[in-house]
């Protein structure tokens, strides 16, 4: 969606992340957590987006597989919800700013997938268009934490159909050690198209995670203005599947 310099080609690597069995939910009452204090400011921080349609939105009638045999190939959530489910496409991305002043975006749109071992030390795994169980995942290489100034993780709806009020989305951070951090996007904002979910900041050498959950009616450019990133944005498109 934007045009940026400094995004290097990604290399295939094996990612590691913590296997935390317990979780800390970041809420309006508990908005922040320190990765440094829990000993998780190294290794790969895994950021995962999963989502599903709200159960109240599922239809009561199931399509006939005799009349529509190809529907059997679709996931059950899509069978149950029909076209409105297919139209909802949540994407994970981030804006980053490094300590040397380098700024940019990592997101599926425009194939700005990043690089885990070179600038920006962030890589996104791909694009989930149907809300599958694995969702979308982003990796942040915290072994280069001294180069990171701030990272704004956001979720947006690509197809321009506002649907945050019809989805239940969770962004989960899996650090290299300690409990995972969860942020739910449960607020009803039927006209919003993007949401700033969390901000990772290097505050005097301490890596802090702060819950944001700020819904906006525009796209990445509006998030940019809200947080003062100062990037130049252009129209972006996805490849067809």
mmCIF file of C-alpha atoms in Angstrom, residues 2-238:
data_model
loop_
_atom_site.group_PDB
_atom_site.id
_atom_site.type_symbol
_atom_site.label_atom_id
_atom_site.label_comp_id
_atom_site.label_asym_id
_atom_site.label_seq_id
_atom_site.Cartn_x
_atom_site.Cartn_y
_atom_site.Cartn_z
ATOM 1 C CA UNK A 2 2.978 2.261 0.354
ATOM 2 C CA UNK A 3 6.316 2.728 -1.386
ATOM 3 C CA UNK A 4 9.321 2.397 0.880
ATOM 4 C CA UNK A 5 13.066 1.866 0.637
ATOM 5 C CA UNK A 6 15.117 -0.386 2.861
ATOM 6 C CA UNK A 7 12.989 -3.558 2.838
ATOM 7 C CA UNK A 8 15.464 -6.303 2.039
ATOM 8 C CA UNK A 9 14.679 -9.711 0.570
ATOM 9 C CA UNK A 10 13.616 -12.292 3.131
ATOM 10 C CA UNK A 11 15.576 -15.473 3.770
ATOM 11 C CA UNK A 12 14.151 -18.769 4.942
ATOM 12 C CA UNK A 13 14.917 -19.351 8.623
ATOM 13 C CA UNK A 14 13.743 -21.512 11.461
ATOM 14 C CA UNK A 15 11.814 -19.453 13.993
ATOM 15 C CA UNK A 16 11.773 -20.036 17.707
ATOM 16 C CA UNK A 17 9.391 -18.659 20.288
ATOM 17 C CA UNK A 18 8.251 -19.386 23.784
ATOM 18 C CA UNK A 19 5.908 -22.206 24.681
ATOM 19 C CA UNK A 20 4.022 -20.287 27.320
ATOM 20 C CA UNK A 21 1.101 -22.190 28.821
ATOM 21 C CA UNK A 22 -0.326 -19.241 30.739
ATOM 22 C CA UNK A 23 -1.415 -15.853 29.470
ATOM 23 C CA UNK A 24 -1.676 -12.230 30.517
ATOM 24 C CA UNK A 25 -4.553 -10.318 28.976
ATOM 25 C CA UNK A 26 -3.862 -6.666 28.311
ATOM 26 C CA UNK A 27 -7.032 -4.676 28.985
ATOM 27 C CA UNK A 28 -8.080 -1.093 29.654
ATOM 28 C CA UNK A 29 -7.225 -1.654 33.325
ATOM 29 C CA UNK A 30 -3.932 -3.437 32.660
ATOM 30 C CA UNK A 31 -2.544 -1.816 29.548
ATOM 31 C CA UNK A 32 1.171 -2.619 29.517
ATOM 32 C CA UNK A 33 3.776 -5.270 30.220
ATOM 33 C CA UNK A 34 7.575 -5.333 30.156
ATOM 34 C CA UNK A 35 9.270 -7.949 28.000
ATOM 35 C CA UNK A 36 12.582 -7.045 29.605
ATOM 36 C CA UNK A 37 11.408 -7.665 33.174
ATOM 37 C CA UNK A 38 10.072 -11.113 32.293
ATOM 38 C CA UNK A 39 13.349 -12.013 30.585
ATOM 39 C CA UNK A 40 11.786 -12.127 27.116
ATOM 40 C CA UNK A 41 13.684 -9.345 25.334
ATOM 41 C CA UNK A 42 15.712 -11.779 23.208
ATOM 42 C CA UNK A 43 14.990 -14.329 20.511
ATOM 43 C CA UNK A 44 11.955 -14.236 18.243
ATOM 44 C CA UNK A 45 8.771 -12.575 19.444
ATOM 45 C CA UNK A 46 5.868 -14.230 17.638
ATOM 46 C CA UNK A 47 2.785 -12.049 17.016
ATOM 47 C CA UNK A 48 -0.297 -13.982 15.918
ATOM 48 C CA UNK A 49 -3.700 -12.801 14.670
ATOM 49 C CA UNK A 50 -6.632 -15.199 14.750
ATOM 50 C CA UNK A 51 -10.256 -14.348 14.073
ATOM 51 C CA UNK A 52 -13.641 -15.882 13.483
ATOM 52 C CA UNK A 53 -17.136 -14.684 12.791
ATOM 53 C CA UNK A 54 -19.300 -13.944 15.804
ATOM 54 C CA UNK A 55 -21.608 -16.903 16.398
ATOM 55 C CA UNK A 56 -24.712 -14.703 16.352
ATOM 56 C CA UNK A 57 -23.957 -13.904 12.710
ATOM 57 C CA UNK A 58 -24.081 -17.489 11.452
ATOM 58 C CA UNK A 59 -27.100 -18.433 9.396
ATOM 59 C CA UNK A 60 -29.476 -21.175 10.473
ATOM 60 C CA UNK A 61 -29.799 -22.828 7.066
ATOM 61 C CA UNK A 62 -27.013 -24.985 5.668
ATOM 62 C CA UNK A 63 -26.577 -25.109 1.889
ATOM 63 C CA UNK A 64 -27.471 -28.283 0.016
ATOM 64 C CA UNK A 65 -24.287 -30.127 -0.997
ATOM 65 C CA UNK A 66 -26.270 -31.937 -3.711
ATOM 66 C CA UNK A 67 -27.126 -28.645 -5.389
ATOM 67 C CA UNK A 68 -23.756 -27.042 -4.542
ATOM 68 C CA UNK A 69 -21.161 -29.872 -4.324
ATOM 69 C CA UNK A 70 -18.172 -27.490 -4.401
ATOM 70 C CA UNK A 71 -19.240 -26.019 -1.073
ATOM 71 C CA UNK A 72 -17.946 -29.193 0.588
ATOM 72 C CA UNK A 73 -14.432 -27.994 -0.212
ATOM 73 C CA UNK A 74 -14.855 -24.789 1.785
ATOM 74 C CA UNK A 75 -14.103 -24.528 5.530
ATOM 75 C CA UNK A 76 -17.241 -25.094 7.666
ATOM 76 C CA UNK A 77 -17.235 -21.497 8.877
ATOM 77 C CA UNK A 78 -17.510 -20.285 5.295
ATOM 78 C CA UNK A 79 -20.220 -22.841 4.489
ATOM 79 C CA UNK A 80 -22.253 -21.683 7.451
ATOM 80 C CA UNK A 81 -21.915 -17.999 6.921
ATOM 81 C CA UNK A 82 -22.113 -17.647 3.170
ATOM 82 C CA UNK A 83 -20.766 -14.778 1.125
ATOM 83 C CA UNK A 84 -20.510 -12.304 3.988
ATOM 84 C CA UNK A 85 -17.927 -14.537 5.627
ATOM 85 C CA UNK A 86 -15.777 -14.659 2.512
ATOM 86 C CA UNK A 87 -15.909 -10.865 2.238
ATOM 87 C CA UNK A 88 -14.307 -10.390 5.664
ATOM 88 C CA UNK A 89 -10.520 -10.429 5.315
ATOM 89 C CA UNK A 90 -8.557 -9.305 8.381
ATOM 90 C CA UNK A 91 -4.856 -8.657 7.857
ATOM 91 C CA UNK A 92 -1.969 -8.238 10.291
ATOM 92 C CA UNK A 93 0.756 -5.656 9.783
ATOM 93 C CA UNK A 94 3.009 -3.194 11.542
ATOM 94 C CA UNK A 95 4.659 0.168 11.200
ATOM 95 C CA UNK A 96 8.239 0.217 12.417
ATOM 96 C CA UNK A 97 10.749 2.894 13.346
ATOM 97 C CA UNK A 98 14.373 2.016 14.052
ATOM 98 C CA UNK A 99 16.800 3.972 16.208
ATOM 99 C CA UNK A 100 18.720 5.144 13.113
ATOM 100 C CA UNK A 101 15.558 6.797 11.766
ATOM 101 C CA UNK A 102 14.598 4.070 9.270
ATOM 102 C CA UNK A 103 10.810 3.771 8.950
ATOM 103 C CA UNK A 104 8.529 1.477 6.994
ATOM 104 C CA UNK A 105 5.730 -1.065 6.955
ATOM 105 C CA UNK A 106 5.489 -4.865 7.063
ATOM 106 C CA UNK A 107 2.213 -6.272 5.712
ATOM 107 C CA UNK A 108 0.842 -8.733 3.106
ATOM 108 C CA UNK A 109 -0.559 -5.889 1.002
ATOM 109 C CA UNK A 110 2.100 -4.913 -1.507
ATOM 110 C CA UNK A 111 4.227 -7.934 -0.509
ATOM 111 C CA UNK A 112 6.118 -5.964 2.140
ATOM 112 C CA UNK A 113 6.861 -9.174 4.024
ATOM 113 C CA UNK A 114 10.045 -7.977 5.725
ATOM 114 C CA UNK A 115 13.205 -9.821 6.771
ATOM 115 C CA UNK A 116 13.958 -11.454 10.115
ATOM 116 C CA UNK A 117 17.781 -11.246 9.897
ATOM 117 C CA UNK A 118 18.175 -7.832 8.279
ATOM 118 C CA UNK A 119 16.402 -4.485 8.402
ATOM 119 C CA UNK A 120 13.657 -4.254 9.610
ATOM 120 C CA UNK A 121 14.205 -7.485 11.670
ATOM 121 C CA UNK A 122 10.491 -8.225 11.238
ATOM 122 C CA UNK A 123 8.873 -10.779 8.952
ATOM 123 C CA UNK A 124 5.260 -11.731 8.323
ATOM 124 C CA UNK A 125 4.512 -15.328 7.389
ATOM 125 C CA UNK A 126 1.805 -14.725 4.801
ATOM 126 C CA UNK A 127 -1.836 -13.885 4.272
ATOM 127 C CA UNK A 128 -4.802 -15.751 5.793
ATOM 128 C CA UNK A 129 -7.926 -14.750 3.862
ATOM 129 C CA UNK A 130 -10.488 -16.970 5.575
ATOM 130 C CA UNK A 131 -9.805 -16.809 9.326
ATOM 131 C CA UNK A 132 -8.198 -20.244 9.612
ATOM 132 C CA UNK A 133 -7.081 -21.681 12.921
ATOM 133 C CA UNK A 134 -3.441 -20.717 12.442
ATOM 134 C CA UNK A 135 -4.252 -17.148 11.426
ATOM 135 C CA UNK A 136 -1.494 -14.744 10.413
ATOM 136 C CA UNK A 137 1.865 -14.587 12.159
ATOM 137 C CA UNK A 138 4.577 -11.963 12.387
ATOM 138 C CA UNK A 139 8.053 -12.522 13.843
ATOM 139 C CA UNK A 140 10.208 -9.836 15.468
ATOM 140 C CA UNK A 141 13.906 -10.530 16.034
ATOM 141 C CA UNK A 142 14.563 -9.116 19.495
ATOM 142 C CA UNK A 143 18.237 -10.011 19.285
ATOM 143 C CA UNK A 144 18.351 -6.679 17.416
ATOM 144 C CA UNK A 145 16.331 -4.876 20.081
ATOM 145 C CA UNK A 146 18.934 -2.096 20.288
ATOM 146 C CA UNK A 147 17.930 -1.148 16.720
ATOM 147 C CA UNK A 148 14.203 -0.996 17.498
ATOM 148 C CA UNK A 149 12.655 2.313 18.559
ATOM 149 C CA UNK A 150 8.956 1.468 18.191
ATOM 150 C CA UNK A 151 6.666 -0.971 16.400
ATOM 151 C CA UNK A 152 2.951 -0.366 15.955
ATOM 152 C CA UNK A 153 1.070 -3.623 15.313
ATOM 153 C CA UNK A 154 -2.227 -3.099 13.504
ATOM 154 C CA UNK A 155 -5.096 -5.061 11.954
ATOM 155 C CA UNK A 156 -6.982 -3.856 8.894
ATOM 156 C CA UNK A 157 -9.770 -4.997 6.583
ATOM 157 C CA UNK A 158 -8.483 -5.183 3.030
ATOM 158 C CA UNK A 159 -11.689 -5.418 0.987
ATOM 159 C CA UNK A 160 -13.109 -2.120 2.300
ATOM 160 C CA UNK A 161 -16.096 -3.879 3.882
ATOM 161 C CA UNK A 162 -16.287 -2.668 7.510
ATOM 162 C CA UNK A 163 -16.820 -5.766 9.623
ATOM 163 C CA UNK A 164 -15.078 -5.435 12.973
ATOM 164 C CA UNK A 165 -18.517 -5.691 14.569
ATOM 165 C CA UNK A 166 -19.024 -9.116 12.922
ATOM 166 C CA UNK A 167 -15.690 -10.666 13.886
ATOM 167 C CA UNK A 168 -14.010 -11.810 17.066
ATOM 168 C CA UNK A 169 -10.254 -11.241 16.726
ATOM 169 C CA UNK A 170 -7.376 -11.866 19.130
ATOM 170 C CA UNK A 171 -3.774 -10.736 18.780
ATOM 171 C CA UNK A 172 -1.398 -12.875 20.846
ATOM 172 C CA UNK A 173 2.273 -12.272 21.562
ATOM 173 C CA UNK A 174 4.424 -15.339 22.218
ATOM 174 C CA UNK A 175 7.743 -14.196 23.757
ATOM 175 C CA UNK A 176 10.834 -16.375 24.015
ATOM 176 C CA UNK A 177 10.086 -16.892 27.714
ATOM 177 C CA UNK A 178 7.340 -16.136 30.193
ATOM 178 C CA UNK A 179 3.583 -15.899 29.645
ATOM 179 C CA UNK A 180 2.013 -14.965 26.345
ATOM 180 C CA UNK A 181 0.221 -11.616 26.033
ATOM 181 C CA UNK A 182 -3.314 -11.460 24.618
ATOM 182 C CA UNK A 183 -5.317 -8.516 23.308
ATOM 183 C CA UNK A 184 -8.937 -9.009 22.226
ATOM 184 C CA UNK A 185 -10.602 -6.818 19.611
ATOM 185 C CA UNK A 186 -14.141 -7.193 20.922
ATOM 186 C CA UNK A 187 -15.322 -3.606 20.802
ATOM 187 C CA UNK A 188 -18.147 -2.949 18.353
ATOM 188 C CA UNK A 189 -17.006 -0.493 15.680
ATOM 189 C CA UNK A 190 -19.130 -1.345 12.613
ATOM 190 C CA UNK A 191 -17.659 1.368 10.364
ATOM 191 C CA UNK A 192 -13.985 0.980 11.322
ATOM 192 C CA UNK A 193 -11.572 -0.387 8.740
ATOM 193 C CA UNK A 194 -8.349 -0.458 10.770
ATOM 194 C CA UNK A 195 -7.253 -0.893 14.364
ATOM 195 C CA UNK A 196 -3.986 0.022 16.084
ATOM 196 C CA UNK A 197 -3.665 -2.971 18.422
ATOM 197 C CA UNK A 198 -0.432 -2.554 20.373
ATOM 198 C CA UNK A 199 2.780 -0.574 20.537
ATOM 199 C CA UNK A 200 6.188 -2.070 21.301
ATOM 200 C CA UNK A 201 8.621 0.609 22.461
ATOM 201 C CA UNK A 202 12.227 0.698 23.553
ATOM 202 C CA UNK A 203 12.057 2.931 26.639
ATOM 203 C CA UNK A 204 15.589 3.574 27.934
ATOM 204 C CA UNK A 205 16.633 0.042 27.068
ATOM 205 C CA UNK A 206 13.440 -1.606 28.353
ATOM 206 C CA UNK A 207 11.101 -3.207 25.830
ATOM 207 C CA UNK A 208 7.530 -2.344 26.730
ATOM 208 C CA UNK A 209 4.295 -3.638 25.188
ATOM 209 C CA UNK A 210 1.309 -1.297 25.485
ATOM 210 C CA UNK A 211 -2.274 -2.037 24.519
ATOM 211 C CA UNK A 212 -3.737 0.537 22.120
ATOM 212 C CA UNK A 213 -6.934 -0.880 20.493
ATOM 213 C CA UNK A 214 -7.746 2.322 18.638
ATOM 214 C CA UNK A 215 -10.190 1.841 15.763
ATOM 215 C CA UNK A 216 -10.109 4.238 12.820
ATOM 216 C CA UNK A 217 -12.330 4.629 9.778
ATOM 217 C CA UNK A 218 -9.474 4.786 7.282
ATOM 218 C CA UNK A 219 -6.497 2.615 6.476
ATOM 219 C CA UNK A 220 -2.762 2.629 7.143
ATOM 220 C CA UNK A 221 -2.364 6.288 6.209
ATOM 221 C CA UNK A 222 -4.768 7.276 8.985
ATOM 222 C CA UNK A 223 -2.869 5.138 11.511
ATOM 223 C CA UNK A 224 0.302 6.829 10.278
ATOM 224 C CA UNK A 225 -1.145 10.271 10.955
ATOM 225 C CA UNK A 226 -2.492 9.208 14.346
ATOM 226 C CA UNK A 227 0.943 8.067 15.525
ATOM 227 C CA UNK A 228 3.092 10.530 13.569
ATOM 228 C CA UNK A 229 5.049 8.108 11.372
ATOM 229 C CA UNK A 230 5.310 10.445 8.386
ATOM 230 C CA UNK A 231 5.363 7.898 5.541
ATOM 231 C CA UNK A 232 4.119 8.377 1.979
ATOM 232 C CA UNK A 233 1.219 6.092 1.037
ATOM 233 C CA UNK A 234 -0.180 4.882 -2.271
ATOM 234 C CA UNK A 235 -2.914 2.525 -3.389
ATOM 235 C CA UNK A 236 -2.122 -1.175 -2.892
ATOM 236 C CA UNK A 237 -3.704 -4.401 -4.163
ATOM 237 C CA UNK A 238 -3.556 -8.110 -3.411
#
